PDB file of C-alpha atoms in Angstrom:
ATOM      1  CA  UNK G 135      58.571 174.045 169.511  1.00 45.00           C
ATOM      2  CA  UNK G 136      60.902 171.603 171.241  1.00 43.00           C
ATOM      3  CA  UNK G 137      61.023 173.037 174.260  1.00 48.00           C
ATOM      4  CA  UNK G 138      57.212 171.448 174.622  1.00 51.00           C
ATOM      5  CA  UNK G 139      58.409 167.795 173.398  1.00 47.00           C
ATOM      6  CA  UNK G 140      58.650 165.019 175.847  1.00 53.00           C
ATOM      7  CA  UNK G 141      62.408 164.088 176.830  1.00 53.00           C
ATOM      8  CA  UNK G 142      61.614 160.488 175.609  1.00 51.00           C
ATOM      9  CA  UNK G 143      60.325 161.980 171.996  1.00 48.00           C
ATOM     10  CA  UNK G 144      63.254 164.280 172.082  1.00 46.00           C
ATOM     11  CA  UNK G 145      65.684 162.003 172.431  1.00 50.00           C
ATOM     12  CA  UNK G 146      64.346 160.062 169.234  1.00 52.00           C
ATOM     13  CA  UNK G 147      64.148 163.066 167.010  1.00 59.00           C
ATOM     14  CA  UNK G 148      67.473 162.810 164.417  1.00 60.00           C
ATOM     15  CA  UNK G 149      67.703 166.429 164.447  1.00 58.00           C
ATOM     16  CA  UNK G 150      67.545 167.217 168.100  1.00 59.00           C
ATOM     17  CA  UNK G 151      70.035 164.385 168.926  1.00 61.00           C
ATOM     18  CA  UNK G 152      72.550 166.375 166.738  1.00 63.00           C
ATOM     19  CA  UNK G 153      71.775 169.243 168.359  1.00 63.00           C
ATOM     20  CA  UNK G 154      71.844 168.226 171.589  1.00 64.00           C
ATOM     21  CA  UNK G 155      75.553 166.493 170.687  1.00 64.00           C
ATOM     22  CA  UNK G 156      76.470 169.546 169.198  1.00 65.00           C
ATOM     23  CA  UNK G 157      75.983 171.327 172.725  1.00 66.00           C
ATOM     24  CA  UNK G 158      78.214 168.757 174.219  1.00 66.00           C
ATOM     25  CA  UNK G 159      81.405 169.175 171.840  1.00 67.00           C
ATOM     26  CA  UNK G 160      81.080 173.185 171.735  1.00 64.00           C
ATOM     27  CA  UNK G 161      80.603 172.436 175.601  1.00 66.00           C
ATOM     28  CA  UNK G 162      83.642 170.034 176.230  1.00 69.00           C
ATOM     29  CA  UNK G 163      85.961 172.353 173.351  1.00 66.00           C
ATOM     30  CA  UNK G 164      85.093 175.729 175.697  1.00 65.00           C
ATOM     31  CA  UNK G 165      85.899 173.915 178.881  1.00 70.00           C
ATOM     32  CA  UNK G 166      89.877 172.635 176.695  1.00 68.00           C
ATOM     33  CA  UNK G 167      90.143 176.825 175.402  1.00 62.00           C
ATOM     34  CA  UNK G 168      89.204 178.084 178.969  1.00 65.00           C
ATOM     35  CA  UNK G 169      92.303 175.799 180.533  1.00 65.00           C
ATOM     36  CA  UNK G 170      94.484 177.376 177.927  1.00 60.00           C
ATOM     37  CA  UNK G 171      93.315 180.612 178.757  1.00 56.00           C
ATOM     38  CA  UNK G 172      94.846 179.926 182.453  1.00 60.00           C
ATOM     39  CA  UNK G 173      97.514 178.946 181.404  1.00 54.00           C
ATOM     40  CA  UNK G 174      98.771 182.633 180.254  1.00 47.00           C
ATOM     41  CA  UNK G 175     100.424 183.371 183.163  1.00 41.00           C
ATOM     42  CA  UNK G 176     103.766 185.438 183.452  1.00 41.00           C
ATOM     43  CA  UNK G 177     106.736 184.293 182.271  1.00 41.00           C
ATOM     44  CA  UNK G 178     108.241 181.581 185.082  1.00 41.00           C
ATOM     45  CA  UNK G 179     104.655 181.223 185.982  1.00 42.00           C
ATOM     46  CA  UNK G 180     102.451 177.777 185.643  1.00 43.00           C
ATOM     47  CA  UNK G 181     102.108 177.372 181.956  1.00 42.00           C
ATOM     48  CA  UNK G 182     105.906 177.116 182.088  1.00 40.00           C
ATOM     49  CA  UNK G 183     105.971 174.507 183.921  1.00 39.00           C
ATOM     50  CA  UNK G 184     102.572 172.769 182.533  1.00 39.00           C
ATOM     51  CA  UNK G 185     104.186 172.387 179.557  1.00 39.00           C
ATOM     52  CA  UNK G 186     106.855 169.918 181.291  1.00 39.00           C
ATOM     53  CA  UNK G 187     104.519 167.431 182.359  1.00 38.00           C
ATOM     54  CA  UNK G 188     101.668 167.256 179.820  1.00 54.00           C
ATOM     55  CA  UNK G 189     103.557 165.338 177.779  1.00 84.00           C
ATOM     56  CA  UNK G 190     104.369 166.029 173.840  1.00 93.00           C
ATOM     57  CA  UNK G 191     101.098 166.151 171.580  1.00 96.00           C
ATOM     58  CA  UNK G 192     102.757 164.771 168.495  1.00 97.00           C
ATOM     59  CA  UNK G 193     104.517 161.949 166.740  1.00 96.00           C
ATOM     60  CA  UNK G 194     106.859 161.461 163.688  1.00 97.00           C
ATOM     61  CA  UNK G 195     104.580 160.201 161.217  1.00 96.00           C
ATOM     62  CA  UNK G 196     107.237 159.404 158.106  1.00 96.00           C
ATOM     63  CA  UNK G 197     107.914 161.485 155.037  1.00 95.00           C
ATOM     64  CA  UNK G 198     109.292 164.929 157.182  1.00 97.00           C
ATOM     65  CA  UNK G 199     105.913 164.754 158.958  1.00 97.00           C
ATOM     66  CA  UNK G 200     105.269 165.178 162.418  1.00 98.00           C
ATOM     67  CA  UNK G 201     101.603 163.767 163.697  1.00 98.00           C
ATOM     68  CA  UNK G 202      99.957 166.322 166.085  1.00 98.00           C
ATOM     69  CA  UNK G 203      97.273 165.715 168.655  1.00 97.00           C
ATOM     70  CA  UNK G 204      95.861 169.569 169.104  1.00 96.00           C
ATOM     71  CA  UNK G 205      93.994 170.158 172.668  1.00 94.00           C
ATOM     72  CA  UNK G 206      90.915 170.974 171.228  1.00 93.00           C
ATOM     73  CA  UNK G 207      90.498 168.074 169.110  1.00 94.00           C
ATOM     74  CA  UNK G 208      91.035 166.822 165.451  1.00 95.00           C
ATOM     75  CA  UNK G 209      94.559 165.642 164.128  1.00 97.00           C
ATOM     76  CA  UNK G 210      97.120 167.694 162.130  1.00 98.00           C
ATOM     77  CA  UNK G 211     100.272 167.098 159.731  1.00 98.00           C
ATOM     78  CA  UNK G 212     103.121 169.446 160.263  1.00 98.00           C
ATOM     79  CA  UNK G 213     106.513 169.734 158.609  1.00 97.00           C
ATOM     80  CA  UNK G 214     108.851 168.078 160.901  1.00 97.00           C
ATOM     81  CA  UNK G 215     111.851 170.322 160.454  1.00 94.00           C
ATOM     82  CA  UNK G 216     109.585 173.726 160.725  1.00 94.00           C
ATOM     83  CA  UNK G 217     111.146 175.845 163.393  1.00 92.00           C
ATOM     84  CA  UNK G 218     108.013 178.142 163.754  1.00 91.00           C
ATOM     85  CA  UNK G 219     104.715 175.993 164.224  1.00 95.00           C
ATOM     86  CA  UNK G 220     105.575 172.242 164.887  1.00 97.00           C
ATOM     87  CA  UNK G 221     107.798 172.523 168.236  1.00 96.00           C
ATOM     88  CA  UNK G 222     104.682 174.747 170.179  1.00 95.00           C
ATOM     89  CA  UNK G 223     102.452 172.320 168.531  1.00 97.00           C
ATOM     90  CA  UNK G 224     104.280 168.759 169.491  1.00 97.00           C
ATOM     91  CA  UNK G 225     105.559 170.425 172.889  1.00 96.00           C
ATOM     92  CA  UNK G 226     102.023 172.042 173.994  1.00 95.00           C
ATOM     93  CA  UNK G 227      99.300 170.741 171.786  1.00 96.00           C
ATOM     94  CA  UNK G 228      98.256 174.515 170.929  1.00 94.00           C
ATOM     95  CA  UNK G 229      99.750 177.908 169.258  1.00 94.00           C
ATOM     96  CA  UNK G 230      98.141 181.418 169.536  1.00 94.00           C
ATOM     97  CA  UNK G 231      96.028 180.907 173.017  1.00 93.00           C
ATOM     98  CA  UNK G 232      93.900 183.710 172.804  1.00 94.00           C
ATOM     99  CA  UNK G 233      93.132 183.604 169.065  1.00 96.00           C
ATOM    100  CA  UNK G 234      91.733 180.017 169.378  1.00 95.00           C
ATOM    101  CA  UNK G 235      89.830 181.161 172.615  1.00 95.00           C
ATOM    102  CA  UNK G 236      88.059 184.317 170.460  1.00 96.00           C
ATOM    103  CA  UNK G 237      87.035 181.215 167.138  1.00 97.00           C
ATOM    104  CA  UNK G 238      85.229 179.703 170.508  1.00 94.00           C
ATOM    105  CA  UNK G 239      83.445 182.618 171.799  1.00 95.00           C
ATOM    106  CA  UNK G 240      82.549 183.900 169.129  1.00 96.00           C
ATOM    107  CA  UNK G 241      81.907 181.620 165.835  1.00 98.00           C
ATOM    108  CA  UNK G 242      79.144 179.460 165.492  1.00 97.00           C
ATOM    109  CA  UNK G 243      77.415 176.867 163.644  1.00 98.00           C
ATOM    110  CA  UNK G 244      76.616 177.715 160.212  1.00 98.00           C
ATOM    111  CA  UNK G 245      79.079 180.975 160.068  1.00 98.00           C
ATOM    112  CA  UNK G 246      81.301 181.825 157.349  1.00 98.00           C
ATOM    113  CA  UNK G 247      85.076 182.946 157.496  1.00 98.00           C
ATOM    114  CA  UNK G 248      88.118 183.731 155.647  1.00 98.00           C
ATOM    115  CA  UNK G 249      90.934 181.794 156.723  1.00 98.00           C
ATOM    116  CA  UNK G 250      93.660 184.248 154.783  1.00 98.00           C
ATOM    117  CA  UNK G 251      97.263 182.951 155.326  1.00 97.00           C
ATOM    118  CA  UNK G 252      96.229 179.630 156.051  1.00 98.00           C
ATOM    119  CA  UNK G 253      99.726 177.913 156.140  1.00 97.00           C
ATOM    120  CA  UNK G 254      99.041 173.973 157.016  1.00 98.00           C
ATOM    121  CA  UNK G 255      95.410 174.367 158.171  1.00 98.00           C
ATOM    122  CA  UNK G 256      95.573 174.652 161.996  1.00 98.00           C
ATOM    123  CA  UNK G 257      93.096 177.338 162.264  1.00 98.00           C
ATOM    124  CA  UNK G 258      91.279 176.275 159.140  1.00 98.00           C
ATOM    125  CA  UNK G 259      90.623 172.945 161.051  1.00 98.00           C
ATOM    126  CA  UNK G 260      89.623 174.245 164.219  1.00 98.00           C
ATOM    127  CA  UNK G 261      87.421 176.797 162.533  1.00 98.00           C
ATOM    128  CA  UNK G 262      86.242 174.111 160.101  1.00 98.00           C
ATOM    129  CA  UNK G 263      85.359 171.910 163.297  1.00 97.00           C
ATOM    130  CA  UNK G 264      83.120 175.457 165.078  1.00 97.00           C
ATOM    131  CA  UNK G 265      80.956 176.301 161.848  1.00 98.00           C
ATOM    132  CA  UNK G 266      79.971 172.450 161.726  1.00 95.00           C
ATOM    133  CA  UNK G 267      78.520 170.839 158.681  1.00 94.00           C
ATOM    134  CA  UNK G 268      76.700 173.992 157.610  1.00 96.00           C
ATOM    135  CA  UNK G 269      79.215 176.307 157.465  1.00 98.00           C
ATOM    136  CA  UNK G 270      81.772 177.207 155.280  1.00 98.00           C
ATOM    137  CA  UNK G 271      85.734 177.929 155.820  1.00 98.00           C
ATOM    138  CA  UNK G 272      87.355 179.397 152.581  1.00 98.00           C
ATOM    139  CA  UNK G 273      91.202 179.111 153.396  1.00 98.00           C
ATOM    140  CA  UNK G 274      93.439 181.193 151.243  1.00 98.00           C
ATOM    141  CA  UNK G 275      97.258 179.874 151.163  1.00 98.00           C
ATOM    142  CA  UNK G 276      99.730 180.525 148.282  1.00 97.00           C
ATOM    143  CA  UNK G 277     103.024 178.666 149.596  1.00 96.00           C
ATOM    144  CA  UNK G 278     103.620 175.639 147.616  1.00 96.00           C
ATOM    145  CA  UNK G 279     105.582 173.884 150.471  1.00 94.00           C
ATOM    146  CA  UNK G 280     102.753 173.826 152.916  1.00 96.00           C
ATOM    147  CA  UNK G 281      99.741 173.615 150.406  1.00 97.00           C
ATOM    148  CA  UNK G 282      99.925 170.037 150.541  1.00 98.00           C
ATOM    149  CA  UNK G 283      99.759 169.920 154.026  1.00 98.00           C
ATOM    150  CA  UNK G 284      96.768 172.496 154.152  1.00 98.00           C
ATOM    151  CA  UNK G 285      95.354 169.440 151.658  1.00 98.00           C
ATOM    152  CA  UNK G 286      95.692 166.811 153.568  1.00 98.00           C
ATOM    153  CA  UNK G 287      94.785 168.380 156.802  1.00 98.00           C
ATOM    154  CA  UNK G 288      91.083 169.323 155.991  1.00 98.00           C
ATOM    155  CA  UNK G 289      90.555 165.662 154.041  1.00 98.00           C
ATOM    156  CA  UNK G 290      92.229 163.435 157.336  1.00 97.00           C
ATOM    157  CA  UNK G 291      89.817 165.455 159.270  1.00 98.00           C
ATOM    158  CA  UNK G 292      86.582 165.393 157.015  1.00 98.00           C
ATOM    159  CA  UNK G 293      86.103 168.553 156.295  1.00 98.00           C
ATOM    160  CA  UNK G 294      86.243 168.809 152.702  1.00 97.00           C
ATOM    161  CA  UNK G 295      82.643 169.357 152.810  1.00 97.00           C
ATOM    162  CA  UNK G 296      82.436 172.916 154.344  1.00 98.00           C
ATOM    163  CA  UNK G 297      86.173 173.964 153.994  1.00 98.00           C
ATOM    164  CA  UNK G 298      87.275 175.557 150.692  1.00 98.00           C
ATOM    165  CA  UNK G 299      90.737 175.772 149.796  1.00 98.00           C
ATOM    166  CA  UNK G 300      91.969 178.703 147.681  1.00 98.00           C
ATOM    167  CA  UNK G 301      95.828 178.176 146.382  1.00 98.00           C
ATOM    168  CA  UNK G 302      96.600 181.616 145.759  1.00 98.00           C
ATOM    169  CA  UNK G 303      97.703 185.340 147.391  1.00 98.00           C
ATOM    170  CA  UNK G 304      94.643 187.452 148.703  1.00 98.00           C
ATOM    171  CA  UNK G 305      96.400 190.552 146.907  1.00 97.00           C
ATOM    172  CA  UNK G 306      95.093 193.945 145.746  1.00 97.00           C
ATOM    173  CA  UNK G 307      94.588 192.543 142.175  1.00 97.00           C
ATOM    174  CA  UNK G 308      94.148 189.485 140.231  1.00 98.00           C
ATOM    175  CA  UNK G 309      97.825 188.503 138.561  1.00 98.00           C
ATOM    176  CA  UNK G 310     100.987 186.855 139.889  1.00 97.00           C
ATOM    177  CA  UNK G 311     103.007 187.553 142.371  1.00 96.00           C
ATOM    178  CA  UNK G 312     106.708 187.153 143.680  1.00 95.00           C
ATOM    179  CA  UNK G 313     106.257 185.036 147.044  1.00 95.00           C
ATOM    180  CA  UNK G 314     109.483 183.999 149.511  1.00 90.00           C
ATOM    181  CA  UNK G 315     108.912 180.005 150.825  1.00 90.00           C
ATOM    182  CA  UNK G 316     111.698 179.588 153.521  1.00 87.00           C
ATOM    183  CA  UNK G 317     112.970 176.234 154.288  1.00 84.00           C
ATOM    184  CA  UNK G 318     112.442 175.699 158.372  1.00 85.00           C
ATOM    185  CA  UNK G 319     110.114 178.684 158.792  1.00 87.00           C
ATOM    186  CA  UNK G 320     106.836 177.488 157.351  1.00 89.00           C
ATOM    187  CA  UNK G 321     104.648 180.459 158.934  1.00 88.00           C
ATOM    188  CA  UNK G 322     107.125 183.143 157.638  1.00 85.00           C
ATOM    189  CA  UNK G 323     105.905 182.750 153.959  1.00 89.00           C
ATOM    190  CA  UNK G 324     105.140 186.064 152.714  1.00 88.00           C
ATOM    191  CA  UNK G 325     104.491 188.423 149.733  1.00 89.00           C
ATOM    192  CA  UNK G 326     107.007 190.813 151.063  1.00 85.00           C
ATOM    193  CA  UNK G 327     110.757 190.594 150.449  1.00 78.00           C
ATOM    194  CA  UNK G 328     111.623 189.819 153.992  1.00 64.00           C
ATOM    195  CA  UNK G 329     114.763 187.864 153.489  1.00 65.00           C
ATOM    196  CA  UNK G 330     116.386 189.898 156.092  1.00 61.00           C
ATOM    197  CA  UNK G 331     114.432 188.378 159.016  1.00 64.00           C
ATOM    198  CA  UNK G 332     115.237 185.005 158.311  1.00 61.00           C
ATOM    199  CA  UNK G 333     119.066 185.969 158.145  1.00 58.00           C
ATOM    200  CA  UNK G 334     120.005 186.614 161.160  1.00 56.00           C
ATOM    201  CA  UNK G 335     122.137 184.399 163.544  1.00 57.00           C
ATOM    202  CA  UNK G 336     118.884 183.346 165.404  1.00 59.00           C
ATOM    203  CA  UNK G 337     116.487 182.442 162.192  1.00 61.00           C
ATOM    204  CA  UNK G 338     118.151 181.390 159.038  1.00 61.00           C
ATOM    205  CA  UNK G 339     116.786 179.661 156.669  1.00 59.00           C
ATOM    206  CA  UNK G 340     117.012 178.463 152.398  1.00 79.00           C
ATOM    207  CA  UNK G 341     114.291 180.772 151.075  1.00 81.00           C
ATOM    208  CA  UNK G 342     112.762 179.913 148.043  1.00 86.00           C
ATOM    209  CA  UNK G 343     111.727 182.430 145.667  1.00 91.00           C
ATOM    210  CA  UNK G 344     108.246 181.462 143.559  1.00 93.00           C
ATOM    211  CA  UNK G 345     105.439 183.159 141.661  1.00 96.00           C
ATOM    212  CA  UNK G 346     101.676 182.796 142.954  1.00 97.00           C
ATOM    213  CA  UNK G 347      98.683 183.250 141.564  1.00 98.00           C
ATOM    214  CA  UNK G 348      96.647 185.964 143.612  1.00 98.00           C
ATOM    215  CA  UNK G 349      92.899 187.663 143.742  1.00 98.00           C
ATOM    216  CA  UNK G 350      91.499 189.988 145.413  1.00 98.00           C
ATOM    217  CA  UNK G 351      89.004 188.835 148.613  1.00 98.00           C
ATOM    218  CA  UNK G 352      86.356 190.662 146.552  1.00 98.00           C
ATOM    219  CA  UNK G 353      86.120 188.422 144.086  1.00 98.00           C
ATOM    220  CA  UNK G 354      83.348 187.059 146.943  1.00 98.00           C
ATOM    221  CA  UNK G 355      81.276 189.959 146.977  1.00 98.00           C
ATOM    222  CA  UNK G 356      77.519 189.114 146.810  1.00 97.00           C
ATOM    223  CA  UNK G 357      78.628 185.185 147.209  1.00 98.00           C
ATOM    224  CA  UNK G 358      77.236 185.759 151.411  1.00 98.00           C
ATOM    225  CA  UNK G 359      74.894 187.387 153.278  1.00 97.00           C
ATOM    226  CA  UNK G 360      77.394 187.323 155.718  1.00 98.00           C
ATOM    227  CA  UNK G 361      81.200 186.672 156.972  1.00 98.00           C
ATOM    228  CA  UNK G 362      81.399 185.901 160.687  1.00 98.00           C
ATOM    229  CA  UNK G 363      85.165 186.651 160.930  1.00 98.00           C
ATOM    230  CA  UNK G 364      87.964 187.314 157.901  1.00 98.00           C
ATOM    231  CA  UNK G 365      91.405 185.911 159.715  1.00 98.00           C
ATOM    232  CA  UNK G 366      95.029 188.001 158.262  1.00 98.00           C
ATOM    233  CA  UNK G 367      97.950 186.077 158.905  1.00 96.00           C
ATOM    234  CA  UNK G 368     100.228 187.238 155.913  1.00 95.00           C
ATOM    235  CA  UNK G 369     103.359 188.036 157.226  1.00 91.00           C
ATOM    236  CA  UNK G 370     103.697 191.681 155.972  1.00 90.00           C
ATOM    237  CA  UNK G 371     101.311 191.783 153.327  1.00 94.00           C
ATOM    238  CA  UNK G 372      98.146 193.079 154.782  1.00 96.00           C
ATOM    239  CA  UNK G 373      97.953 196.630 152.763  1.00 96.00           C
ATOM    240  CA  UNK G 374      97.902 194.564 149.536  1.00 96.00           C
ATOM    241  CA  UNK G 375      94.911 192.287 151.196  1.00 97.00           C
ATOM    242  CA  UNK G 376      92.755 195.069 152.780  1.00 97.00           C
ATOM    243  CA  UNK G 377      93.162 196.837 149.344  1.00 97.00           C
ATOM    244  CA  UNK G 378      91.599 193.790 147.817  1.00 98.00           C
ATOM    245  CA  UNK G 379      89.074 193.705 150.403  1.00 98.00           C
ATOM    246  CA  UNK G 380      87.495 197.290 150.318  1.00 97.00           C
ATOM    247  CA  UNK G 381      84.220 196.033 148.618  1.00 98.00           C
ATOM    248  CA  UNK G 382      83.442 193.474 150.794  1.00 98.00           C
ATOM    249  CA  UNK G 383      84.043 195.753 154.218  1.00 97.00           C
ATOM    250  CA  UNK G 384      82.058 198.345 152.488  1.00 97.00           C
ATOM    251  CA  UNK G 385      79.403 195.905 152.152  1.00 97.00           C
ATOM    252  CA  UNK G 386      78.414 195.628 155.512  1.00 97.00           C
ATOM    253  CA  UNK G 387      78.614 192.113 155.592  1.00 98.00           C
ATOM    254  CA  UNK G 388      81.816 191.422 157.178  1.00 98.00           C
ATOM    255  CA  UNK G 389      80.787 191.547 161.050  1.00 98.00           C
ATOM    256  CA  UNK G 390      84.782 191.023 162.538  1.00 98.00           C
ATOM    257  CA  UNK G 391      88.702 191.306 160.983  1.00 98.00           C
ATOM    258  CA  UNK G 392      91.268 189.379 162.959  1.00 97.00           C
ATOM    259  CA  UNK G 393      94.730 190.552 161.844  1.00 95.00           C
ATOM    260  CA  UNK G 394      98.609 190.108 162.934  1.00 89.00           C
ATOM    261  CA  UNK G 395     100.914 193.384 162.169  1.00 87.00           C
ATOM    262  CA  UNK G 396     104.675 193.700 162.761  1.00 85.00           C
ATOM    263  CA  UNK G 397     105.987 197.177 161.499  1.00 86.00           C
ATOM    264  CA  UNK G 398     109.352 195.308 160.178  1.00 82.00           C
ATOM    265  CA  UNK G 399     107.625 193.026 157.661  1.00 85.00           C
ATOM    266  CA  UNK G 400     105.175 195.937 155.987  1.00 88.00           C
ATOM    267  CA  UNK G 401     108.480 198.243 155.781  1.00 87.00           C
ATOM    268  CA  UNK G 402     107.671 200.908 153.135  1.00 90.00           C
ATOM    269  CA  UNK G 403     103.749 199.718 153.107  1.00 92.00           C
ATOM    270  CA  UNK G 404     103.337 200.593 157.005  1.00 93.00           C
ATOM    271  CA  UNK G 405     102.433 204.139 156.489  1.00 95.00           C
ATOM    272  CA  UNK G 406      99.671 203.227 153.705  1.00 94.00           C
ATOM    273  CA  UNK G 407      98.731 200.657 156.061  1.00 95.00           C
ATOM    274  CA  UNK G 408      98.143 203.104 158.988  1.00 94.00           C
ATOM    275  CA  UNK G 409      96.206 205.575 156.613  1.00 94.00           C
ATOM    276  CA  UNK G 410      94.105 202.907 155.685  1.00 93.00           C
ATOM    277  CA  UNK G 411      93.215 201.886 159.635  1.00 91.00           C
ATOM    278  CA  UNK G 412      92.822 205.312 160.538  1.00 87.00           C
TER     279      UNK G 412
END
């Protein structure tokens, strides 16, 4: 019915306004996702040298914190001795291109998703910042050493109203569960004994061994009509989560499954794991 409203009416109508602004900052953020798309060039192409003169997107904020300016918008806390995240993040203002161009195409407004393997929130931000006010974000992180990150992230960007935070394992089963926290690798928390990687001449780190609490993703079936995206970043651990998550994809209400796989880090649960895809 708006379409046959007056511009001048329009523009006094609460609820078009935010619409309307809405447009604009989905608008502006697809223009900032579509320059990062260019960017992917070969190696010793223009993104390596973009990276030279954009100038660093973060800050030392106090406390082992680094202060981080993302491109698309919002603010971030990062562990300031991290080796993984917080140097693409202060150096470029971004991580995983393509991942964060796919949350703009294709999440909306109102949309729900499972942030699984949330580490310190930066796709649970951005994600929290696409579904808007209406959605919901349930982020799932177990690692003690980033949780409070995760934390403050969503509340210094005001999203504690449509981003739920979860502090345990998406596993197979509700119980506890041996988790590795390394020192300087904060996305290389995982489920799976993977000591080994973070040993080697070129990654070592402390790694400290904890129990979790963990549940399976099913625990939310019947809670939505509908799950825009579930996001798996668990390094290694994805049979135990899509064993947990067999109700809700039989469901029908799961419409897309975002996952990262490295062969290495399932080990002995790779061949389970291909069954299962197959």
């Amino acid at each position: 019915m708006t379409g046959y409203v007056p511009g001048s009416v329009k523009r006094r109508i609460p609820a078009i306004r935010e619409r309307d602004a809405l447009r604009g900052e989905v608008q502006t953020l697809r223009r900032r996702v579509g320059e990062l798309e260019e960017r992917l060039v070969e190696p010793g192409g223009e993104s390596d040298q973009a990276s030279g003169t954009d100038g660093l997107h973060g800050t030392y904020a106090g406390d082992g914190r680094m202060l981080i300016a993302p491109l698309w918008g919002g603010r971030l806390h990062a562990h300031s001795e991290d080796l993984s995240l917080t140097p693409e993040l202060v150096a470029t203002g971004t991580y995983d291109a393509p991942f964060t161009a796919f949350v703009q195409r294709h999440i909306r407004p109102g949309d729900t998703v499972l942030d699984v393997g949330a580490n310190i929130g930066l796709f649970t931000v951005l994600l929290g910042y696409t579904v808007w006010e209406h959605g919901t974000v349930v982020a799932y992180e177990a690692n003690p050493r980033v949780l409070p990150i995760l934390r403050d992230n969503v509340a210094m960007n005001w999203l504690l109203d449509r981003v739920e935070i979860v502090p345990k394992a998406a596993a197979a089963a509700v119980g506890r569960l041996p988790f590795l926290a390394p020192a300087r690798f904060d996305s290389c928390g995982s489920l799976r004994p993977v000591e080994h990687l973070l040993a080697s001449d070129d990654r070592r780190s402390d790694v400290e061994h904890v129990e979790v609490e963990a549940e399976p993703l099913d625990v939310h079936l019947g809670r939505f009509d509908r799950i825009a995206l579930i996001k798996v970043d668990v390094e290694g651990a994805e049979e135990q989560v899509f064993a947990g998550m067999e109700g809700l994809l039989d469901s029908g209400t799961v419409e897309r499954v975002s996952f990262e796989i490295a062969r290495s880090h399932l080990a002995d649960e790779w061949e389970p794991f291909r069954e299962r895809l197959l």
